[in-house]
Amino acid sequence: MAGVTVLALAGIAAGVMYHFEIPPFTDKGKSVSYGEPAAAGKTDGSGGASKPPANSKALMPTGPKAEFKNSMTLSDGTHVSVTTLDGKKSGFKGKVWVWAPKEYNDPKFAKSGFPVMIALPGGAGYPSNYWMGTDLGLQTSISKWYAEGKSKPFILAMPVLNPAGDEKGIYWDGSDIPGQPKMGTWLTEDVPDLVKANFRTVKSRDGWAYMGSSTGGFASLKAVLQHPDKFKAAICSGPDIVPDSSLWKGHDKEKAENNPELLAKALIDKKGSPDVYLAFQVGDNESNKKTLPDVQKFVATYGKGPIHTSLRVIPGGQHNAKTYVPNMGEGPIQFISKVMEGPVE
């Protein structure tokens, strides 16, 4: 009886230590690798594999390798991990969480480049990115949608959206506002560079997309319209349509250069512009009653020429991520996945 009691108490203690993330009963904080170290003499980050042919659609990891620490382990054994990125182009230093689907480590995809989705939160988006948590089910949903044939097996990159909290309602519109941290460069150059350095990705823009909600939806929309040569698609949930940060005061020219309406018009007017695909979803019970009509107006005005749009109106949908994730599977994820590539060799 005493032995049984000791075992029971040991089990309870282990459970408690796992819950409170006390080593060695949790793998949180352990190093996570997304590929074997390069073979001796190889510096291309390809894990020692033979160099892909020049016409390959896949881009092998370019290096340098970042240090990723496990943030949480999902039920399928995949990890959401985190690193601190010192952005070389933006000059901003912040956290980025990443996740790769289990297919990434499947031997049959060992030479394949995977599509990437940069997922941006709403709200403060600092000091964390709420898509990295398992409560919203973004990672497990992507795995489920891929199994159902609805989605590509996206690698997720989940950076902080802002350089500080939203005290006094200040935010940065995911943009390079003069005199402020260059968050536009951070989101569209430094974060993609981190993913390319550490993962097998798709060389062309056909493997690069954004998603985001609220101000993250705005930043996702703007990123694709501003850089259609780099990114092909975005899922924008309950987004703002025009820049409205108070930090733009006195910088009207730069503000206009970051306005999705003006960017969309310029893309339509420019001959030979690449096609972009924008999947909007908005609840019909959003807290801001202008959100739905503003999105409807954008779709009606700019959904032409190289700009392809879809709009899902969510019955009873509110302005929150718990509304948006399950509804991504009801249209938006298929809309962009049909035009994107990956895994590719």
mmCIF file of C-alpha atoms in Angstrom:
data_model
loop_
_atom_site.group_PDB
_atom_site.id
_atom_site.type_symbol
_atom_site.label_atom_id
_atom_site.label_comp_id
_atom_site.label_asym_id
_atom_site.label_seq_id
_atom_site.Cartn_x
_atom_site.Cartn_y
_atom_site.Cartn_z
ATOM 1 C CA MET A 1 0.000 0.000 0.000
ATOM 2 C CA ALA A 2 2.824 2.359 0.886
ATOM 3 C CA GLY A 3 4.435 1.710 -2.508
ATOM 4 C CA VAL A 4 1.189 2.490 -4.314
ATOM 5 C CA THR A 5 0.792 5.692 -2.323
ATOM 6 C CA VAL A 6 4.330 6.796 -3.160
ATOM 7 C CA LEU A 7 3.768 6.124 -6.851
ATOM 8 C CA ALA A 8 0.493 8.019 -6.801
ATOM 9 C CA LEU A 9 2.091 10.984 -5.078
ATOM 10 C CA ALA A 10 4.992 10.881 -7.528
ATOM 11 C CA GLY A 11 2.536 10.957 -10.410
ATOM 12 C CA ILE A 12 0.704 13.917 -8.934
ATOM 13 C CA ALA A 13 3.984 15.731 -8.312
ATOM 14 C CA ALA A 14 5.118 15.119 -11.900
ATOM 15 C CA GLY A 15 1.822 16.468 -13.175
ATOM 16 C CA VAL A 16 2.134 19.562 -11.020
ATOM 17 C CA MET A 17 5.718 20.180 -12.163
ATOM 18 C CA TYR A 18 4.684 19.743 -15.794
ATOM 19 C CA HIS A 19 1.801 22.192 -15.315
ATOM 20 C CA PHE A 20 4.138 24.773 -13.803
ATOM 21 C CA GLU A 21 6.764 24.032 -16.460
ATOM 22 C CA ILE A 22 9.442 22.819 -14.042
ATOM 23 C CA PRO A 23 12.257 20.864 -15.765
ATOM 24 C CA PRO A 24 12.736 17.999 -16.448
ATOM 25 C CA PHE A 25 8.974 17.438 -16.550
ATOM 26 C CA THR A 26 8.401 19.806 -19.438
ATOM 27 C CA ASP A 27 10.187 20.361 -22.726
ATOM 28 C CA LYS A 28 9.465 24.082 -22.694
ATOM 29 C CA GLY A 29 12.648 26.060 -23.214
ATOM 30 C CA LYS A 30 14.494 23.205 -24.889
ATOM 31 C CA SER A 31 16.262 23.851 -28.176
ATOM 32 C CA VAL A 32 14.285 23.084 -31.322
ATOM 33 C CA SER A 33 15.939 22.317 -34.652
ATOM 34 C CA TYR A 34 14.185 22.410 -38.002
ATOM 35 C CA GLY A 35 16.758 20.393 -39.897
ATOM 36 C CA GLU A 36 19.947 18.462 -39.463
ATOM 37 C CA PRO A 37 23.148 20.490 -39.084
ATOM 38 C CA ALA A 38 24.998 21.057 -42.326
ATOM 39 C CA ALA A 39 27.456 18.317 -43.233
ATOM 40 C CA ALA A 40 31.148 19.002 -42.734
ATOM 41 C CA GLY A 41 32.398 21.492 -45.239
ATOM 42 C CA LYS A 42 28.914 22.570 -46.237
ATOM 43 C CA THR A 43 27.746 26.078 -45.389
ATOM 44 C CA ASP A 44 24.601 26.296 -47.487
ATOM 45 C CA GLY A 45 22.277 25.278 -44.655
ATOM 46 C CA SER A 46 20.909 22.388 -46.700
ATOM 47 C CA GLY A 47 21.543 19.874 -43.967
ATOM 48 C CA GLY A 48 24.214 18.163 -46.000
ATOM 49 C CA ALA A 49 21.794 17.189 -48.756
ATOM 50 C CA SER A 50 22.893 17.412 -52.348
ATOM 51 C CA LYS A 51 22.511 20.878 -53.758
ATOM 52 C CA PRO A 52 19.179 21.233 -55.598
ATOM 53 C CA PRO A 53 19.277 21.938 -59.343
ATOM 54 C CA ALA A 54 19.287 25.552 -60.494
ATOM 55 C CA ASN A 55 15.721 25.273 -61.761
ATOM 56 C CA SER A 56 14.445 24.007 -58.399
ATOM 57 C CA LYS A 57 11.404 25.821 -57.011
ATOM 58 C CA ALA A 58 12.621 25.146 -53.477
ATOM 59 C CA LEU A 59 14.977 27.370 -51.532
ATOM 60 C CA MET A 60 17.174 25.508 -49.056
ATOM 61 C CA PRO A 61 17.892 27.241 -45.705
ATOM 62 C CA THR A 62 20.302 30.071 -46.343
ATOM 63 C CA GLY A 63 21.578 30.452 -42.780
ATOM 64 C CA PRO A 64 22.695 31.680 -40.376
ATOM 65 C CA LYS A 65 20.828 29.318 -38.098
ATOM 66 C CA ALA A 66 18.783 30.982 -35.360
ATOM 67 C CA GLU A 67 18.433 29.645 -31.829
ATOM 68 C CA PHE A 68 14.858 28.469 -31.355
ATOM 69 C CA LYS A 69 13.497 27.491 -27.943
ATOM 70 C CA ASN A 70 10.361 25.423 -27.486
ATOM 71 C CA SER A 71 7.372 27.477 -26.401
ATOM 72 C CA MET A 72 4.888 24.616 -26.441
ATOM 73 C CA THR A 73 4.451 21.133 -27.864
ATOM 74 C CA LEU A 74 1.272 20.247 -29.733
ATOM 75 C CA SER A 75 -0.532 16.916 -29.543
ATOM 76 C CA ASP A 76 0.969 15.779 -32.860
ATOM 77 C CA GLY A 77 4.493 16.315 -31.554
ATOM 78 C CA THR A 78 5.159 19.542 -33.459
ATOM 79 C CA HIS A 79 6.568 22.544 -31.649
ATOM 80 C CA VAL A 80 5.763 26.221 -31.470
ATOM 81 C CA SER A 81 9.166 27.737 -30.822
ATOM 82 C CA VAL A 82 10.471 31.238 -30.316
ATOM 83 C CA THR A 83 13.589 33.204 -31.100
ATOM 84 C CA THR A 84 14.674 36.810 -30.669
ATOM 85 C CA LEU A 85 15.387 38.365 -34.042
ATOM 86 C CA ASP A 86 17.770 41.293 -34.348
ATOM 87 C CA GLY A 87 16.400 42.774 -37.562
ATOM 88 C CA LYS A 88 19.322 43.735 -39.762
ATOM 89 C CA LYS A 89 17.236 45.818 -42.173
ATOM 90 C CA SER A 90 14.783 47.448 -39.777
ATOM 91 C CA GLY A 91 17.074 47.853 -36.795
ATOM 92 C CA PHE A 92 14.259 46.493 -34.602
ATOM 93 C CA LYS A 93 14.819 43.582 -32.212
ATOM 94 C CA GLY A 94 11.881 41.440 -31.157
ATOM 95 C CA LYS A 95 10.429 37.982 -30.760
ATOM 96 C CA VAL A 96 9.239 35.716 -33.551
ATOM 97 C CA TRP A 97 7.407 32.445 -32.945
ATOM 98 C CA VAL A 98 7.506 29.747 -35.633
ATOM 99 C CA TRP A 99 5.747 26.465 -36.312
ATOM 100 C CA ALA A 100 6.180 23.872 -39.028
ATOM 101 C CA PRO A 101 3.566 21.195 -39.788
ATOM 102 C CA LYS A 102 4.496 17.562 -39.197
ATOM 103 C CA GLU A 103 4.831 17.086 -42.964
ATOM 104 C CA TYR A 104 7.924 19.276 -42.870
ATOM 105 C CA ASN A 105 9.854 16.399 -41.265
ATOM 106 C CA ASP A 106 8.281 13.703 -43.444
ATOM 107 C CA PRO A 107 11.100 12.011 -45.438
ATOM 108 C CA LYS A 108 9.066 12.252 -48.642
ATOM 109 C CA PHE A 109 9.253 16.058 -48.356
ATOM 110 C CA ALA A 110 12.946 16.150 -47.398
ATOM 111 C CA LYS A 111 13.882 18.093 -50.539
ATOM 112 C CA SER A 112 10.709 20.184 -50.686
ATOM 113 C CA GLY A 113 10.235 23.868 -50.015
ATOM 114 C CA PHE A 114 7.152 24.743 -47.972
ATOM 115 C CA PRO A 115 4.816 27.731 -48.265
ATOM 116 C CA VAL A 116 4.985 30.353 -45.521
ATOM 117 C CA MET A 117 2.226 32.318 -43.831
ATOM 118 C CA ILE A 118 3.182 35.301 -41.686
ATOM 119 C CA ALA A 119 0.456 35.566 -39.048
ATOM 120 C CA LEU A 120 -0.155 38.971 -37.473
ATOM 121 C CA PRO A 121 -2.284 39.644 -34.379
ATOM 122 C CA GLY A 122 -4.611 42.490 -33.599
ATOM 123 C CA GLY A 123 -4.477 44.609 -30.484
ATOM 124 C CA ALA A 124 -1.103 45.498 -29.034
ATOM 125 C CA GLY A 125 0.694 42.615 -30.738
ATOM 126 C CA TYR A 126 3.426 43.063 -28.129
ATOM 127 C CA PRO A 127 5.187 41.545 -26.204
ATOM 128 C CA SER A 128 3.637 38.425 -27.727
ATOM 129 C CA ASN A 129 1.648 37.355 -30.769
ATOM 130 C CA TYR A 130 -1.580 35.607 -29.797
ATOM 131 C CA TRP A 131 -1.442 33.214 -32.770
ATOM 132 C CA MET A 132 1.411 31.379 -31.029
ATOM 133 C CA GLY A 133 -0.922 30.073 -28.331
ATOM 134 C CA THR A 134 -2.751 26.771 -28.734
ATOM 135 C CA ASP A 135 -6.066 28.111 -27.391
ATOM 136 C CA LEU A 136 -7.015 29.591 -30.795
ATOM 137 C CA GLY A 137 -6.118 26.398 -32.636
ATOM 138 C CA LEU A 138 -4.472 27.997 -35.669
ATOM 139 C CA GLN A 139 -1.722 25.386 -35.947
ATOM 140 C CA THR A 140 -3.986 22.375 -35.463
ATOM 141 C CA SER A 141 -6.519 23.908 -37.856
ATOM 142 C CA ILE A 142 -3.924 24.234 -40.625
ATOM 143 C CA SER A 143 -2.993 20.571 -40.132
ATOM 144 C CA LYS A 144 -6.673 19.613 -40.250
ATOM 145 C CA TRP A 145 -7.396 21.729 -43.323
ATOM 146 C CA TYR A 146 -4.388 20.279 -45.133
ATOM 147 C CA ALA A 147 -5.608 16.749 -44.375
ATOM 148 C CA GLU A 148 -9.020 17.752 -45.770
ATOM 149 C CA GLY A 149 -7.467 19.136 -48.962
ATOM 150 C CA LYS A 150 -8.445 22.717 -48.135
ATOM 151 C CA SER A 151 -5.080 24.240 -47.294
ATOM 152 C CA LYS A 152 -1.402 24.196 -48.051
ATOM 153 C CA PRO A 153 0.825 22.889 -45.221
ATOM 154 C CA PHE A 154 1.995 26.351 -44.238
ATOM 155 C CA ILE A 155 4.978 27.137 -42.084
ATOM 156 C CA LEU A 156 3.808 29.840 -39.676
ATOM 157 C CA ALA A 157 5.909 32.840 -38.668
ATOM 158 C CA MET A 158 4.323 34.857 -35.855
ATOM 159 C CA PRO A 159 6.250 38.050 -35.097
ATOM 160 C CA VAL A 160 5.429 40.792 -32.653
ATOM 161 C CA LEU A 161 3.471 43.432 -34.539
ATOM 162 C CA ASN A 162 4.426 46.546 -32.586
ATOM 163 C CA PRO A 163 7.606 47.683 -30.798
ATOM 164 C CA ALA A 164 5.763 48.416 -27.547
ATOM 165 C CA GLY A 165 2.378 48.059 -25.870
ATOM 166 C CA ASP A 166 -0.664 50.103 -26.842
ATOM 167 C CA GLU A 167 -0.610 52.529 -23.940
ATOM 168 C CA LYS A 168 -2.591 55.649 -24.852
ATOM 169 C CA GLY A 169 -3.888 53.841 -27.934
ATOM 170 C CA ILE A 170 -0.618 54.165 -29.847
ATOM 171 C CA TYR A 171 0.173 51.634 -32.583
ATOM 172 C CA TRP A 172 2.430 51.646 -35.611
ATOM 173 C CA ASP A 173 0.198 50.443 -38.526
ATOM 174 C CA GLY A 174 2.806 47.826 -39.458
ATOM 175 C CA SER A 175 4.642 50.628 -41.248
ATOM 176 C CA ASP A 176 7.862 52.624 -41.411
ATOM 177 C CA ILE A 177 6.581 55.817 -39.823
ATOM 178 C CA PRO A 178 9.266 58.533 -39.872
ATOM 179 C CA GLY A 179 11.090 58.786 -36.567
ATOM 180 C CA GLN A 180 9.658 55.455 -35.353
ATOM 181 C CA PRO A 181 10.873 51.838 -35.380
ATOM 182 C CA LYS A 182 10.636 50.488 -38.933
ATOM 183 C CA MET A 183 7.883 47.942 -38.366
ATOM 184 C CA GLY A 184 7.020 47.713 -42.067
ATOM 185 C CA THR A 185 10.567 46.633 -42.889
ATOM 186 C CA TRP A 186 10.546 44.269 -39.897
ATOM 187 C CA LEU A 187 7.392 42.508 -41.112
ATOM 188 C CA THR A 188 8.175 42.355 -44.833
ATOM 189 C CA GLU A 189 11.959 41.869 -44.880
ATOM 190 C CA ASP A 190 13.500 40.805 -41.566
ATOM 191 C CA VAL A 191 10.862 38.200 -40.664
ATOM 192 C CA PRO A 192 10.851 36.583 -44.142
ATOM 193 C CA ASP A 193 14.668 36.579 -44.073
ATOM 194 C CA LEU A 194 14.579 34.701 -40.752
ATOM 195 C CA VAL A 195 12.301 32.041 -42.225
ATOM 196 C CA LYS A 196 14.432 31.686 -45.358
ATOM 197 C CA ALA A 197 17.541 31.333 -43.211
ATOM 198 C CA ASN A 198 16.119 28.436 -41.191
ATOM 199 C CA PHE A 199 13.555 26.597 -43.301
ATOM 200 C CA ARG A 200 13.105 25.037 -46.718
ATOM 201 C CA THR A 201 10.827 27.530 -48.442
ATOM 202 C CA VAL A 202 9.478 28.391 -51.896
ATOM 203 C CA LYS A 203 11.739 30.621 -54.004
ATOM 204 C CA SER A 204 8.968 32.590 -55.651
ATOM 205 C CA ARG A 205 6.209 34.765 -54.211
ATOM 206 C CA ASP A 206 3.849 31.861 -54.934
ATOM 207 C CA GLY A 207 4.849 30.431 -51.561
ATOM 208 C CA TRP A 208 4.445 33.548 -49.424
ATOM 209 C CA ALA A 209 1.277 34.859 -47.760
ATOM 210 C CA TYR A 210 0.042 36.843 -44.768
ATOM 211 C CA MET A 211 -2.899 36.552 -42.441
ATOM 212 C CA GLY A 212 -4.026 38.851 -39.689
ATOM 213 C CA SER A 213 -6.926 40.227 -37.731
ATOM 214 C CA SER A 214 -7.883 43.831 -36.972
ATOM 215 C CA THR A 215 -4.730 45.971 -37.236
ATOM 216 C CA GLY A 216 -2.858 42.782 -38.162
ATOM 217 C CA GLY A 217 -5.354 42.374 -40.984
ATOM 218 C CA PHE A 218 -4.535 45.897 -42.131
ATOM 219 C CA ALA A 219 -0.797 45.172 -42.017
ATOM 220 C CA SER A 220 -1.345 41.938 -43.991
ATOM 221 C CA LEU A 221 -3.409 43.721 -46.653
ATOM 222 C CA LYS A 222 -0.871 46.507 -46.962
ATOM 223 C CA ALA A 223 2.133 44.173 -47.119
ATOM 224 C CA VAL A 224 0.780 42.304 -50.151
ATOM 225 C CA LEU A 225 -0.342 45.459 -51.988
ATOM 226 C CA GLN A 226 2.940 47.210 -51.227
ATOM 227 C CA HIS A 227 5.142 44.249 -52.182
ATOM 228 C CA PRO A 228 3.252 42.164 -54.758
ATOM 229 C CA ASP A 229 6.601 41.024 -56.146
ATOM 230 C CA LYS A 230 7.328 39.239 -52.839
ATOM 231 C CA PHE A 231 3.935 38.138 -51.531
ATOM 232 C CA LYS A 232 0.965 36.675 -53.349
ATOM 233 C CA ALA A 233 -1.940 36.487 -50.929
ATOM 234 C CA ALA A 234 -3.437 37.532 -47.617
ATOM 235 C CA ILE A 235 -6.316 36.574 -45.360
ATOM 236 C CA CYS A 236 -7.572 39.766 -43.713
ATOM 237 C CA SER A 237 -10.032 39.344 -40.845
ATOM 238 C CA GLY A 238 -11.951 42.366 -39.584
ATOM 239 C CA PRO A 239 -9.236 44.662 -40.960
ATOM 240 C CA ASP A 240 -8.831 48.392 -40.933
ATOM 241 C CA ILE A 241 -8.711 49.598 -44.544
ATOM 242 C CA VAL A 242 -6.760 52.841 -44.204
ATOM 243 C CA PRO A 243 -3.858 53.864 -41.928
ATOM 244 C CA ASP A 244 -5.066 55.693 -38.863
ATOM 245 C CA SER A 245 -2.232 55.713 -36.322
ATOM 246 C CA SER A 246 -1.788 59.012 -34.502
ATOM 247 C CA LEU A 247 1.952 58.678 -35.204
ATOM 248 C CA TRP A 248 1.355 59.664 -38.859
ATOM 249 C CA LYS A 249 0.724 63.277 -37.811
ATOM 250 C CA GLY A 250 2.913 65.541 -39.928
ATOM 251 C CA HIS A 251 3.786 62.732 -42.365
ATOM 252 C CA ASP A 252 0.972 62.854 -44.910
ATOM 253 C CA LYS A 253 3.145 61.759 -47.838
ATOM 254 C CA GLU A 254 4.390 58.639 -46.055
ATOM 255 C CA LYS A 255 0.893 57.917 -44.774
ATOM 256 C CA ALA A 256 -0.435 57.945 -48.354
ATOM 257 C CA GLU A 257 2.343 55.548 -49.381
ATOM 258 C CA ASN A 258 0.986 53.071 -46.823
ATOM 259 C CA ASN A 259 -2.702 53.421 -47.717
ATOM 260 C CA PRO A 260 -4.143 50.155 -49.135
ATOM 261 C CA GLU A 261 -6.736 52.053 -51.189
ATOM 262 C CA LEU A 262 -4.056 54.082 -52.956
ATOM 263 C CA LEU A 263 -1.767 51.076 -53.269
ATOM 264 C CA ALA A 264 -4.593 49.052 -54.820
ATOM 265 C CA LYS A 265 -5.385 51.803 -57.312
ATOM 266 C CA ALA A 266 -1.722 52.056 -58.330
ATOM 267 C CA LEU A 267 -1.525 48.282 -58.799
ATOM 268 C CA ILE A 268 -4.622 48.270 -60.999
ATOM 269 C CA ASP A 269 -3.341 51.203 -63.065
ATOM 270 C CA LYS A 270 0.103 49.689 -63.629
ATOM 271 C CA LYS A 271 0.273 47.433 -66.670
ATOM 272 C CA GLY A 272 1.759 44.015 -66.059
ATOM 273 C CA SER A 273 1.168 44.085 -62.308
ATOM 274 C CA PRO A 274 1.324 40.645 -60.684
ATOM 275 C CA ASP A 275 -1.943 39.101 -59.537
ATOM 276 C CA VAL A 276 -2.642 39.214 -55.808
ATOM 277 C CA TYR A 277 -5.334 37.371 -53.875
ATOM 278 C CA LEU A 278 -7.061 38.971 -50.889
ATOM 279 C CA ALA A 279 -9.485 36.929 -48.807
ATOM 280 C CA PHE A 280 -11.511 39.072 -46.418
ATOM 281 C CA GLN A 281 -13.710 37.861 -43.596
ATOM 282 C CA VAL A 282 -15.799 40.099 -41.387
ATOM 283 C CA GLY A 283 -18.405 39.336 -38.759
ATOM 284 C CA ASP A 284 -21.828 40.925 -39.092
ATOM 285 C CA ASN A 285 -21.664 41.758 -35.379
ATOM 286 C CA GLU A 286 -18.283 43.527 -35.319
ATOM 287 C CA SER A 287 -17.768 46.077 -32.548
ATOM 288 C CA ASN A 288 -16.873 48.709 -35.141
ATOM 289 C CA LYS A 289 -19.951 48.965 -37.342
ATOM 290 C CA LYS A 290 -17.895 50.578 -40.115
ATOM 291 C CA THR A 291 -15.693 47.519 -40.607
ATOM 292 C CA LEU A 292 -18.057 45.527 -42.834
ATOM 293 C CA PRO A 293 -19.171 48.417 -45.082
ATOM 294 C CA ASP A 294 -15.563 49.604 -45.402
ATOM 295 C CA VAL A 295 -14.418 46.157 -46.530
ATOM 296 C CA GLN A 296 -17.396 45.796 -48.873
ATOM 297 C CA LYS A 297 -16.543 49.145 -50.434
ATOM 298 C CA PHE A 298 -12.892 48.140 -50.894
ATOM 299 C CA VAL A 299 -13.868 44.853 -52.555
ATOM 300 C CA ALA A 300 -16.366 46.581 -54.853
ATOM 301 C CA THR A 301 -13.947 49.369 -55.803
ATOM 302 C CA TYR A 302 -10.623 47.554 -56.088
ATOM 303 C CA GLY A 303 -11.501 43.910 -56.682
ATOM 304 C CA LYS A 304 -10.599 43.990 -60.352
ATOM 305 C CA GLY A 305 -7.669 43.640 -62.735
ATOM 306 C CA PRO A 306 -4.762 42.025 -60.891
ATOM 307 C CA ILE A 307 -6.547 42.234 -57.532
ATOM 308 C CA HIS A 308 -8.649 39.144 -56.852
ATOM 309 C CA THR A 309 -10.859 39.262 -53.777
ATOM 310 C CA SER A 310 -13.272 37.134 -51.796
ATOM 311 C CA LEU A 311 -15.411 38.171 -48.851
ATOM 312 C CA ARG A 312 -16.919 35.927 -46.221
ATOM 313 C CA VAL A 313 -19.467 37.600 -43.967
ATOM 314 C CA ILE A 314 -19.631 35.599 -40.745
ATOM 315 C CA PRO A 315 -23.188 35.343 -39.356
ATOM 316 C CA GLY A 316 -23.114 36.552 -35.758
ATOM 317 C CA GLY A 317 -19.349 36.954 -36.038
ATOM 318 C CA GLN A 318 -17.635 39.273 -33.592
ATOM 319 C CA HIS A 319 -14.318 41.121 -33.711
ATOM 320 C CA ASN A 320 -12.098 38.431 -32.226
ATOM 321 C CA ALA A 321 -9.700 35.669 -33.231
ATOM 322 C CA LYS A 322 -11.969 32.924 -31.907
ATOM 323 C CA THR A 323 -14.490 33.964 -34.548
ATOM 324 C CA TYR A 324 -11.943 34.205 -37.334
ATOM 325 C CA VAL A 325 -9.961 30.929 -37.051
ATOM 326 C CA PRO A 326 -12.781 28.426 -37.647
ATOM 327 C CA ASN A 327 -14.214 30.570 -40.420
ATOM 328 C CA MET A 328 -10.883 30.651 -42.240
ATOM 329 C CA GLY A 329 -11.622 27.021 -43.056
ATOM 330 C CA GLU A 330 -14.950 27.921 -44.653
ATOM 331 C CA GLY A 331 -13.520 29.683 -47.674
ATOM 332 C CA PRO A 332 -10.562 32.015 -47.120
ATOM 333 C CA ILE A 333 -7.928 29.306 -46.701
ATOM 334 C CA GLN A 334 -9.122 27.549 -49.879
ATOM 335 C CA PHE A 335 -9.176 30.823 -51.815
ATOM 336 C CA ILE A 336 -5.495 31.509 -51.273
ATOM 337 C CA SER A 337 -4.319 27.883 -51.222
ATOM 338 C CA LYS A 338 -5.624 27.286 -54.741
ATOM 339 C CA VAL A 339 -3.220 29.871 -56.144
ATOM 340 C CA MET A 340 -0.187 29.159 -53.967
ATOM 341 C CA GLU A 341 2.542 26.572 -54.350
ATOM 342 C CA GLY A 342 4.109 24.056 -52.021
ATOM 343 C CA PRO A 343 5.503 21.730 -51.072
ATOM 344 C CA VAL A 344 7.698 21.970 -54.189
ATOM 345 C CA GLU A 345 11.080 20.641 -55.265
#
